[in-house]
XYZ file of C-alpha atoms in Angstrom:
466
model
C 312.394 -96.248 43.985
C 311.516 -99.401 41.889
C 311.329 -102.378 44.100
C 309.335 -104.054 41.585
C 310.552 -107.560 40.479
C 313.059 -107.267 37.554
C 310.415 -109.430 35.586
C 308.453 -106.691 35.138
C 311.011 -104.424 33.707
C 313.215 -106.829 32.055
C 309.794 -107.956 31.357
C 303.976 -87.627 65.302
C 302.456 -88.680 67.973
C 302.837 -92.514 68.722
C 304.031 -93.337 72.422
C 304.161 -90.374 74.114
C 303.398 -91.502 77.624
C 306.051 -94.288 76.881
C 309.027 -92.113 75.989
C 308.588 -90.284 79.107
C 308.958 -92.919 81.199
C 311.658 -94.317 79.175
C 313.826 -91.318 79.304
C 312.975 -90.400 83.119
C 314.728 -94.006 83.707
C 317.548 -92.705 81.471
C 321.152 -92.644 83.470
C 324.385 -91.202 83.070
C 324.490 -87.772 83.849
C 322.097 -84.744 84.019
C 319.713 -83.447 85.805
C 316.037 -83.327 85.790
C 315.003 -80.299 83.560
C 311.492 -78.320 82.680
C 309.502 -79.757 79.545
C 308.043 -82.322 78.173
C 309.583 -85.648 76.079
C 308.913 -85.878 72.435
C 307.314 -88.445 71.261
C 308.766 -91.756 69.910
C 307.404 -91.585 66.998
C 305.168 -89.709 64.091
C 302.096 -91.929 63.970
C 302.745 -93.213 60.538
C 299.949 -95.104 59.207
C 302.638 -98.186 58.378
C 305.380 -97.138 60.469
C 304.171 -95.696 63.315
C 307.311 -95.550 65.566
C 309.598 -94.497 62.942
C 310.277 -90.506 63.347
C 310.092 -88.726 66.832
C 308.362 -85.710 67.737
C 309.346 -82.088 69.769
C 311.935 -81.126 67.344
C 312.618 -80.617 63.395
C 315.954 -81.138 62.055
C 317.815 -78.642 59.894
C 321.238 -80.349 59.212
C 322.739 -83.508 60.111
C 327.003 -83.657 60.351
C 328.099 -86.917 59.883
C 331.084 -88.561 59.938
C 331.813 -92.215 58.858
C 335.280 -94.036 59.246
C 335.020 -97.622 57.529
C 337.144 -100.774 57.741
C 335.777 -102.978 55.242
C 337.866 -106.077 56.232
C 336.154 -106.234 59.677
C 333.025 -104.707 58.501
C 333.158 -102.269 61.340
C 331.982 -98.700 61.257
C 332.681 -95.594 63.619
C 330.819 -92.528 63.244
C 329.787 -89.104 64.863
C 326.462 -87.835 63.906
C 326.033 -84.482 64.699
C 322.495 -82.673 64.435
C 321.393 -78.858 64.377
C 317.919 -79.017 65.324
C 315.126 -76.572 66.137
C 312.711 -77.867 69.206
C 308.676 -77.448 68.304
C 307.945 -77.827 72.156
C 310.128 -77.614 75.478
C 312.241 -80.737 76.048
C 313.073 -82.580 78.662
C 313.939 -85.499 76.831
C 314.051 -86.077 72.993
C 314.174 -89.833 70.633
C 316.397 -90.626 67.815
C 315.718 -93.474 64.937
C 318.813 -95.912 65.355
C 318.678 -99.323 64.947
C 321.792 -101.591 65.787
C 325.235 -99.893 66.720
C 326.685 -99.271 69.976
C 326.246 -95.411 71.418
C 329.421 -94.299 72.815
C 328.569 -90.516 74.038
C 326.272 -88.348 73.501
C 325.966 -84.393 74.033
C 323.379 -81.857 73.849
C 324.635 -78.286 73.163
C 328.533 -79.593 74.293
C 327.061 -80.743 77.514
C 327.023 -84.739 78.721
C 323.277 -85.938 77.930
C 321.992 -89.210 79.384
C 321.175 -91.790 76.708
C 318.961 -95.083 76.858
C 318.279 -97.388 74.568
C 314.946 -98.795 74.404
C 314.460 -101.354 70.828
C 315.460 -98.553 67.341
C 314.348 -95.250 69.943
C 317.615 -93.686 71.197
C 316.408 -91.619 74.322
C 318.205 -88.358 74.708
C 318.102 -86.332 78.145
C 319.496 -83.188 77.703
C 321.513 -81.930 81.179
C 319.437 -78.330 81.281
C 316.446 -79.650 78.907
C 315.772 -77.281 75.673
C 312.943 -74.368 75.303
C 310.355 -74.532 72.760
C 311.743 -72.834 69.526
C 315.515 -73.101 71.073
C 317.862 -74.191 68.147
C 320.248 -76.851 69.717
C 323.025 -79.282 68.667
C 322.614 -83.091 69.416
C 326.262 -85.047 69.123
C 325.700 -88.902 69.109
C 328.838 -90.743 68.710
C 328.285 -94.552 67.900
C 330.237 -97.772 66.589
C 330.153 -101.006 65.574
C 329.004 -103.327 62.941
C 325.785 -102.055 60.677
C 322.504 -103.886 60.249
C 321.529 -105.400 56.748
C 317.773 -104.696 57.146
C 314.861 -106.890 55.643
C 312.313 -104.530 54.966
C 308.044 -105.648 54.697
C 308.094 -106.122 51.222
C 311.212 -108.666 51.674
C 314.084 -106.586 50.257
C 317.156 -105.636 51.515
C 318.497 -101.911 52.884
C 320.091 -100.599 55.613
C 324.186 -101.482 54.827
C 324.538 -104.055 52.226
C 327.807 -105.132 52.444
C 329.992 -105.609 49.355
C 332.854 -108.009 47.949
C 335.085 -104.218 48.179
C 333.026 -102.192 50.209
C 329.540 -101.702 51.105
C 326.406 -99.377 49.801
C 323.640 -97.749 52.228
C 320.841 -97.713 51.053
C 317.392 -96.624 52.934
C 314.114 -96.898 51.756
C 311.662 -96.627 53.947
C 313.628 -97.224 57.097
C 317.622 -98.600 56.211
C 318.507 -95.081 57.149
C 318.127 -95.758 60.847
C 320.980 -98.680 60.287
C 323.869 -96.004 59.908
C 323.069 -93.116 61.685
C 320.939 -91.956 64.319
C 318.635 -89.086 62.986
C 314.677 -88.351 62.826
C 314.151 -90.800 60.358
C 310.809 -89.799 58.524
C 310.030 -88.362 55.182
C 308.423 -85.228 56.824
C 311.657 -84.144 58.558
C 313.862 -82.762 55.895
C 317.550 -82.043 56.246
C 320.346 -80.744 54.813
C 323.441 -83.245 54.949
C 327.207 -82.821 54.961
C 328.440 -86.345 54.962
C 332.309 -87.660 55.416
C 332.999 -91.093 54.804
C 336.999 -92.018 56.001
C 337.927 -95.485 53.658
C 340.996 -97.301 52.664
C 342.660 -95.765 50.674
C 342.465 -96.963 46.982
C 338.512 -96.779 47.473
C 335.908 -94.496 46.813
C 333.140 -93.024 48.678
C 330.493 -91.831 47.003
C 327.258 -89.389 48.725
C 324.752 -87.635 47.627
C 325.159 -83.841 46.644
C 328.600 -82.375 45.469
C 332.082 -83.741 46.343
C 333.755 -80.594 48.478
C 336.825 -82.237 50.061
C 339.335 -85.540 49.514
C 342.398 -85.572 51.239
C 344.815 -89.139 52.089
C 346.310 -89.365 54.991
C 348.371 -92.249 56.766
C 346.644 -94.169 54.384
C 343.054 -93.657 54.320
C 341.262 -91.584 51.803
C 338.360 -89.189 53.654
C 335.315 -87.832 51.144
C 333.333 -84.777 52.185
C 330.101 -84.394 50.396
C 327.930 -82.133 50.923
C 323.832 -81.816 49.996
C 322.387 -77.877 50.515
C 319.067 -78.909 49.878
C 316.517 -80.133 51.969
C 316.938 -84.559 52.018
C 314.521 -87.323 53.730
C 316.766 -89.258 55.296
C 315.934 -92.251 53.506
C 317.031 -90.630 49.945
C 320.664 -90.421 51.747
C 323.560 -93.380 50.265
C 326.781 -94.053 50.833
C 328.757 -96.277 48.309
C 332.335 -97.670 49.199
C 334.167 -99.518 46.337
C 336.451 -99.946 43.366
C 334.139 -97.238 41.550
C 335.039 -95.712 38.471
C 334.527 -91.807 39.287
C 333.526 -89.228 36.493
C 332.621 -85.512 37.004
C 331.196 -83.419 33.934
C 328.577 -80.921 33.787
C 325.395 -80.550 31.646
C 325.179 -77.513 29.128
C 323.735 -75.684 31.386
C 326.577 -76.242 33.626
C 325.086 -78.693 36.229
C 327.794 -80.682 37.617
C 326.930 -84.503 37.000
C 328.846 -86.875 39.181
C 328.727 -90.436 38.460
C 330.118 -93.850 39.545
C 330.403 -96.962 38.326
C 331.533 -100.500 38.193
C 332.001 -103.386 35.284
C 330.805 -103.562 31.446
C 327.259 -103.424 32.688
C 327.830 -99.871 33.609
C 327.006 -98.886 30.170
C 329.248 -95.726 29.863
C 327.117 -94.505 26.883
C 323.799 -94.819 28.867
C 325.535 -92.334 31.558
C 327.037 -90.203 28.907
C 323.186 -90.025 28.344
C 321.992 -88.210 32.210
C 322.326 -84.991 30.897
C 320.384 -85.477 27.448
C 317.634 -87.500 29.993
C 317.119 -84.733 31.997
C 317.057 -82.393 29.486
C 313.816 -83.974 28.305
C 312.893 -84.097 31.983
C 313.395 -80.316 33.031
C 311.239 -79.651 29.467
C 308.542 -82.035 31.040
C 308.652 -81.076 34.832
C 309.712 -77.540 35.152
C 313.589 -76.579 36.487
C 315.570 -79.170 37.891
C 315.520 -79.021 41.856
C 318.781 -79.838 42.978
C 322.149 -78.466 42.917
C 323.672 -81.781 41.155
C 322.718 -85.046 39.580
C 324.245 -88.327 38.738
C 323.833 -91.885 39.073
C 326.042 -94.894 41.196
C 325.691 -97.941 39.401
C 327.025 -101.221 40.448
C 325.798 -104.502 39.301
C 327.796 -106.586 41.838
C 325.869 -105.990 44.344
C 323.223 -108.142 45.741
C 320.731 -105.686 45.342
C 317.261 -106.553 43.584
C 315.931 -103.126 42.526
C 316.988 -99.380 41.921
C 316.750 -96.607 44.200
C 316.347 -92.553 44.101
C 318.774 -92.118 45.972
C 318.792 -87.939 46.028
C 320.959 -86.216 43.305
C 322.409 -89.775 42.920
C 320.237 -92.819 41.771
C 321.809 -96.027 42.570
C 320.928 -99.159 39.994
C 321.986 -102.433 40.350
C 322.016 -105.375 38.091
C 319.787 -105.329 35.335
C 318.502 -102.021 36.258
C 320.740 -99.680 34.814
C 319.063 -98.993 31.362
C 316.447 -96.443 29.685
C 313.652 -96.802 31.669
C 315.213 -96.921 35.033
C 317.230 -93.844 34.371
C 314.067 -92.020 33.098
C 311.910 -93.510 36.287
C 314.637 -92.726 38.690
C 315.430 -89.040 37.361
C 311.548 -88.503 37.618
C 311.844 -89.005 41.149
C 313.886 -85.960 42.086
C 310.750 -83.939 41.346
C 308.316 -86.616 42.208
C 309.315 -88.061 45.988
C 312.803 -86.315 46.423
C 311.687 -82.231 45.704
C 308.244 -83.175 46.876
C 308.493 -85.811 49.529
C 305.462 -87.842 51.012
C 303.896 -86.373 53.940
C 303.336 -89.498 55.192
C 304.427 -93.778 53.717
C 300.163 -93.961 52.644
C 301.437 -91.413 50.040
C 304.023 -93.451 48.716
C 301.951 -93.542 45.334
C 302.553 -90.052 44.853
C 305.902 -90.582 44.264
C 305.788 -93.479 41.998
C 302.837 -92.741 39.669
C 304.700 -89.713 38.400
C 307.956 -91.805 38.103
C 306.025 -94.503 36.023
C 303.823 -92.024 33.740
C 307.659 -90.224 32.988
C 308.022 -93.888 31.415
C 304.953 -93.643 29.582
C 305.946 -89.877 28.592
C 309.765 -91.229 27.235
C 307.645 -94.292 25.549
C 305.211 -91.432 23.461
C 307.932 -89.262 22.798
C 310.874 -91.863 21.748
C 309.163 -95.297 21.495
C 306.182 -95.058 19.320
C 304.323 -96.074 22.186
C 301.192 -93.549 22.756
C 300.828 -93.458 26.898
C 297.192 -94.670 25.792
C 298.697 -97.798 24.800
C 300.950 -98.217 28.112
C 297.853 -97.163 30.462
C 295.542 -99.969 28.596
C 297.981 -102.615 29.138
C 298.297 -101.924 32.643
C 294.686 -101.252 32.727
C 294.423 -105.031 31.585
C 296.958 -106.679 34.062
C 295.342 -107.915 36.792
C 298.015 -107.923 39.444
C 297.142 -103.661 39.469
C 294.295 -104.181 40.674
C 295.136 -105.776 44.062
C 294.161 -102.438 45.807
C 293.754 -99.029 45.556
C 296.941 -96.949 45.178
C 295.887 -94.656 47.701
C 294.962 -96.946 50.493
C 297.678 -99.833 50.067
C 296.461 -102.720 52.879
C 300.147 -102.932 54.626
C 303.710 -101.746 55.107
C 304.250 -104.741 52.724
C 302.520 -103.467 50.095
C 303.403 -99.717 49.560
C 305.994 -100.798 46.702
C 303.568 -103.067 44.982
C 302.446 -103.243 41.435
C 299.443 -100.664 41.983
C 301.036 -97.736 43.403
C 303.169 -98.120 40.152
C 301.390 -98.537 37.339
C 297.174 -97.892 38.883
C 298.767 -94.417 40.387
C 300.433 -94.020 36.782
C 296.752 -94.925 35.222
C 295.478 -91.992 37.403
C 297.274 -89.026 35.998
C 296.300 -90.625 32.849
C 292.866 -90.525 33.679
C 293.693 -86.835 34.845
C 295.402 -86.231 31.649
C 292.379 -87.573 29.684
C 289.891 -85.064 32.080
C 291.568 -81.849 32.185
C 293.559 -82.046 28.424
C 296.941 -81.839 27.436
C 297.599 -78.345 28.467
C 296.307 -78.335 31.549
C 297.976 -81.860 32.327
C 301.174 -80.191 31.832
C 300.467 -77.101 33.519
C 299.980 -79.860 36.621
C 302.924 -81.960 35.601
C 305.079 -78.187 36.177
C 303.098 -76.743 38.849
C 303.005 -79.385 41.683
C 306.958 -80.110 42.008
C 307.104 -75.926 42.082
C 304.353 -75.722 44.236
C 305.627 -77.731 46.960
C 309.139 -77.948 46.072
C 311.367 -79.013 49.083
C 308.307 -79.874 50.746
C 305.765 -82.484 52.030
C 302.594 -83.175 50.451
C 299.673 -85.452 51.091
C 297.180 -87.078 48.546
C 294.653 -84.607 49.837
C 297.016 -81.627 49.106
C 297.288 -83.024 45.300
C 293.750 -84.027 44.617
C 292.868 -80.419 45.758
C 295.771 -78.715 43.777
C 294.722 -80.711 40.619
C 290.931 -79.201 40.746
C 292.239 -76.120 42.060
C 293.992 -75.878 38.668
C 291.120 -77.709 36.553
C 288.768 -75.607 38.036
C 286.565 -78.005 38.288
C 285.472 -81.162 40.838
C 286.771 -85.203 40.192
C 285.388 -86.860 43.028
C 284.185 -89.114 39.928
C 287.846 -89.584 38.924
C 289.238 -89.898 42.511
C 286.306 -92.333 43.836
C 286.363 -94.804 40.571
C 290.877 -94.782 39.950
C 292.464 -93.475 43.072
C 290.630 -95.089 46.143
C 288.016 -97.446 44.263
C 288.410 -101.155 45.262
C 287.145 -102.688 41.890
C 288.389 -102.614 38.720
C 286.034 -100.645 36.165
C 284.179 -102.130 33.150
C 286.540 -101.057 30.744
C 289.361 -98.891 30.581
C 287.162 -95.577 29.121
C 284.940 -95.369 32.257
């Protein structure tokens, strides 16, 4: 993601005890059943509610049907699901919308709201380690979300359409899911549209049929997704398919001059340089959505498809927000306190594009961060709030600390790091523990100095060499 202000660029256990009394007060049908309720949420050190626990997702269905004259959405969200304990009740992330029905293995379930938890009471409950299927189907208008750090997600209506957008939590605004970074899902998304418009998802485009009409688009994303890396974009796009030389398809849309048709002629030469940095591409597409009418103040890595708004959509974004499918989207954060994980890598691939194509040694980038003083407002490790995981110092201190590693362990064994932690834990979670332990794993040797002084020290150091 890059939430920070265009000036710098252009220059689970929370609430257990509550969710059983929530969904023993559900009503609507079924009976009482054997197990326990999951929990309402994953203890997330800044979102605490957000996620549920007693199950793991392992695809979500959904389908979308979208008037955007009356801004009203209908959709089905159907989840295949694996339970971690026995269930006698089970929460879903949904903020907003109206539930209309709900099943549990094609059997009536009892539903009851209680704030963004959805409490779901299976009729016969589920076993631990049963595989079920959860089928919420819900209406109405969708939330525009205001997130800590002030900017917009959730669905962001448009003047032809709208985009969904969902980091960290504007995915709970369009469907109802598990909406964490530590459950991973495949996705098969359908989004039914006037037709005349497009719909654009993440993954590959498998179906488009026009009926009476209205134009459906099936997309479809085989590996694992966070649910806040999923997007939906409805407009006047300008579609392209191609495919890299190595026969990647690369799907792209796009709207006005701004687009910059030669910068997205450019993906495939940008991750070129990117697989030679980072090791083999991890998805089955890529692409970009790009629409600078939209009232949307940053750029997002949105999976297989980055999404860039106005004034975003050049070099450095492209570079940043390619990064990310190794660094946040392949590797996800185990938890929002490793948020900096995703975005120091993402920033030091800016540094890396600089060296390589700018004349700009990464020595020079890390020393004028090092000098800025607005990166040292906290370590990037321990950011104080929700509010804050998108500021300046996850960016640009987190970039200073592979630096610092870079400058420690040498070139080749920088790289070797740079390749071996997206393979490592690719399609994963990882934590800042699991990295600063993979790093001296692969050093072979121990930078408590290192992590102490640049990745959880409070204070700037005396100079930029220490």
């Amino acid at each position: 993601m890059d939430h920070r202000p265009v000036r710098h660029r252009l220059r689970a256990v929370a609430a257990p005890l509550l969710a059983c009394v929530l969904a023993a007060g559900c009503t609507g049908g079924g009976r009482s059943a054997p197990g326990g309720a999951g929990a309402a949420g994953l203890d997330d050190p800044y979102f605490p509610q957000l996620g549920n626990g007693g199950y793991d997702v392992r695809h979500y269905e959904l389908s979308l049907d979208y008037d955007p004259a009356s801004g009203r959405l209908t959709g089905t969200a159907a989840l295949t699901a694996r339970a971690t304990q026995a269930l006698s009740a089970f929460n879903l992330d949904l903020a907003g919308l109206t539930v209309d029905a709900a099943s549990v293995d094609g059997e009536p379930a009892a539903v009851h709201r209680a704030g963004q938890e959805l409490i779901v009471r299976p009729a016969a409950g589920v076993a631990d380690g049963a595989t079920f299927r959860t089928v919420i189907r819900y209406s109405g208008t969708p939330l525009t979300l205001t997130g800590d750090d002030g900017a917009q997600e959730g669905w962001l209506k448009t003047s032809d359409g709208a985009l969904a957008l969902g980091q960290p939590t504007g995915s709970t605004a369009w469907f109802p899911g598990n909406h964490h970074p530590a459950d991973k899902a495949s996705y098969r998304v359908a989004v039914t549209v006037p037709e005349g418009l497009q719909a654009v998802s993440n993954g590959e485009l498998r179906e488009q049929r026009t009926r009476g009409g209205r134009t459906t688009f099936v997309w479809r994303s085989a590996e694992p997704m966070a649910s806040y890396l999923a997007t939906v974009a409805i407009g006047r796009y300008d579609t392209k398919v191609s495919r890299t030389p190595s026969g990647l398809p690369v799907h792209t849309a796009s709207k006005g001059a701004e687009a910059a048709p030669e910068l997205l002629a450019r993906i495939p030469e940008l991750l070129a340089w990117e697989v030679e940095n980072f090791g083999p591409y991890p998805f089955s597409s890529v692409g970009a959505i790009v629409d600078p009418t939209a009232d949307v103040q940053y750029a997002l890595e949105t999976q297989t498809r980055p999404f860039f708004a106005k004034d975003t959509f050049t070099v450095e974004f492209v570079v940043h927000e390619l990064a990310h499918q190794w660094y946040g989207n392949s590797v996800s954060p185990e938890s929002w306190r490793d948020m900096w994980l995703n975005e120091s890598f993402a920033q030091y691939a800016e540094w890396l594009y600089a060296e390589d194509f700018e004349d700009t040694p990464a020595q020079k980038s890390f020393e004028d961060a090092f000098a800025d003083p607005d990166n040292w407002a906290f370590a990037p490790a321990e950011p104080p709030s929700a509010a804050e995981i998108s500021a300046d110092p996850v960016y640009y201190r987190g970039a200073m600390v592979l630096h610092k590693i870079r400058q420690a362990v040498g070139d080749d064994t920088f790289w070797e790091i740079l390749r071996g932690w997206p393979a490592k834990y690719r399609h994963a979670n990882a934590s800042t523990e699991d990295f600063t332990r993979y790093v001296e794993e692969v050093a072979g040797e121990d930078l408590d100095a290192l992590w102490d002084t640049w990745l959880y020290g409070e204070e700037r150091p005396a100079g930029p060499s220490a």
